[in-house]
XYZ file of N, CA and C in Angstrom:
165
model
N 0.815 -1.175 0.000
C 0.000 0.000 0.000
C 0.869 1.254 0.000
N 1.994 1.187 0.675
C 2.912 2.322 0.723
C 3.404 2.683 -0.677
N 3.579 1.693 -1.530
C 4.095 1.922 -2.876
C 2.976 2.026 -3.901
N 1.750 2.186 -3.448
C 0.572 2.322 -4.300
C 0.378 1.119 -5.220
N 0.683 -0.078 -4.727
C 0.474 -1.290 -5.496
C -0.793 -2.023 -5.078
N -1.350 -1.639 -3.933
C -2.574 -2.267 -3.448
C -3.295 -1.277 -2.557
N -4.566 -1.051 -2.846
C -5.345 -0.101 -2.055
C -5.981 -0.782 -0.845
N -6.562 -1.986 -1.061
C -7.250 -2.656 0.045
C -7.228 -4.161 -0.155
N -7.221 -4.880 0.958
C -7.336 -6.341 0.960
C -8.168 -6.723 2.181
N -9.268 -7.424 1.939
C -10.188 -7.791 3.010
C -10.479 -9.286 2.912
N -10.354 -9.976 4.036
C -10.677 -11.397 4.087
C -12.182 -11.555 4.238
N -12.802 -12.261 3.307
C -14.242 -12.515 3.357
C -14.523 -13.723 4.247
N -15.731 -13.847 4.766
C -16.084 -14.993 5.618
C -15.923 -16.349 4.910
N -15.920 -16.340 3.591
C -15.779 -17.575 2.811
C -14.333 -18.040 2.702
N -13.388 -17.211 3.183
C -11.967 -17.536 3.055
C -11.345 -16.922 1.822
N -12.149 -16.273 1.001
C -11.633 -15.581 -0.170
C -11.150 -14.196 0.252
N -10.262 -13.640 -0.560
C -9.770 -12.289 -0.318
C -10.353 -11.357 -1.358
N -10.852 -10.218 -0.921
C -11.324 -9.179 -1.824
C -10.226 -8.120 -1.869
N -9.712 -7.859 -3.065
C -8.616 -6.886 -3.179
C -8.981 -5.809 -4.186
N -8.376 -4.658 -3.983
C -8.562 -3.528 -4.881
C -7.208 -2.848 -5.027
N -6.770 -2.684 -6.265
C -5.456 -2.099 -6.509
C -5.443 -0.589 -6.312
N -6.494 0.082 -6.724
C -6.626 1.538 -6.547
C -8.060 1.838 -6.135
N -8.298 3.016 -5.605
C -9.644 3.350 -5.125
C -10.687 3.262 -6.227
N -10.332 3.586 -7.452
C -11.296 3.591 -8.553
C -11.320 2.275 -9.335
N -10.471 1.328 -9.006
C -10.407 0.073 -9.757
C -11.440 -0.930 -9.240
N -11.803 -1.899 -10.080
C -12.769 -2.913 -9.644
C -12.178 -3.811 -8.559
N -13.048 -4.439 -7.815
C -12.637 -5.370 -6.765
C -12.423 -6.745 -7.385
N -11.317 -7.377 -7.029
C -10.998 -8.721 -7.502
C -11.125 -9.692 -6.338
N -11.512 -10.918 -6.676
C -11.656 -11.960 -5.655
C -10.529 -12.959 -5.825
N -9.783 -13.203 -4.748
C -8.731 -14.211 -4.744
C -9.256 -15.425 -3.995
N -9.039 -16.594 -4.546
C -9.596 -17.830 -3.996
C -8.722 -18.448 -2.920
N -8.573 -17.766 -1.804
C -7.901 -18.365 -0.663
C -6.503 -17.876 -0.411
N -5.866 -18.487 0.586
C -4.558 -18.016 1.050
C -3.433 -18.173 0.025
N -3.475 -19.196 -0.788
C -2.417 -19.396 -1.788
C -2.406 -18.245 -2.786
N -3.567 -17.830 -3.217
C -3.659 -16.713 -4.165
C -3.181 -15.421 -3.516
N -3.454 -15.247 -2.225
C -3.003 -14.046 -1.520
C -1.481 -14.036 -1.388
N -0.888 -15.188 -1.106
C 0.581 -15.289 -1.028
C 1.196 -15.002 -2.394
N 0.575 -15.503 -3.461
C 1.067 -15.208 -4.810
C 1.021 -13.714 -5.100
N -0.052 -13.061 -4.681
C -0.164 -11.618 -4.876
C 0.911 -10.882 -4.081
N 1.143 -11.282 -2.852
C 2.179 -10.660 -2.027
C 3.556 -10.813 -2.677
N 3.828 -11.983 -3.238
C 5.109 -12.212 -3.914
C 5.238 -11.313 -5.142
N 4.148 -11.145 -5.865
C 4.158 -10.269 -7.035
C 4.426 -8.822 -6.627
N 3.807 -8.371 -5.543
C 4.015 -7.012 -5.051
C 5.466 -6.822 -4.607
N 6.013 -7.793 -3.884
C 7.419 -7.704 -3.465
C 8.342 -7.613 -4.665
N 8.047 -8.397 -5.690
C 8.862 -8.364 -6.903
C 8.816 -6.973 -7.544
N 7.611 -6.386 -7.623
C 7.477 -5.041 -8.195
C 8.257 -4.019 -7.377
N 8.182 -4.119 -6.047
C 8.893 -3.179 -5.189
C 10.393 -3.291 -5.406
N 10.896 -4.503 -5.432
C 12.339 -4.707 -5.610
C 12.796 -4.279 -6.990
N 11.998 -4.556 -8.018
C 12.341 -4.162 -9.383
C 12.368 -2.645 -9.497
N 11.381 -1.991 -8.922
C 11.313 -0.524 -8.954
C 12.472 0.074 -8.172
N 12.771 -0.496 -7.020
C 13.858 0.005 -6.168
C 15.189 -0.112 -6.895
N 15.422 -1.198 -7.598
C 16.691 -1.388 -8.317
C 16.821 -0.420 -9.477
N 15.701 -0.049 -10.111
C 15.755 0.890 -11.226
C 16.084 2.302 -10.772
N 15.666 2.657 -9.558
C 15.874 4.019 -9.077
C 17.248 4.229 -8.467
N 17.999 3.174 -8.259
C 19.335 3.318 -7.656
C 20.357 3.658 -8.691
């Protein structure tokens, strides 16, 4: 969220994650914890890639 890569992530009672990349973007549904971990890995990759480009 600090790097503006994710606006919100909410765990639904069904175990799915509802995520939104920006305030105006549509809400996406992730099917459980594995999908959330994959998203976190993707965000980390973007942060590291961006950080390396700015150095």
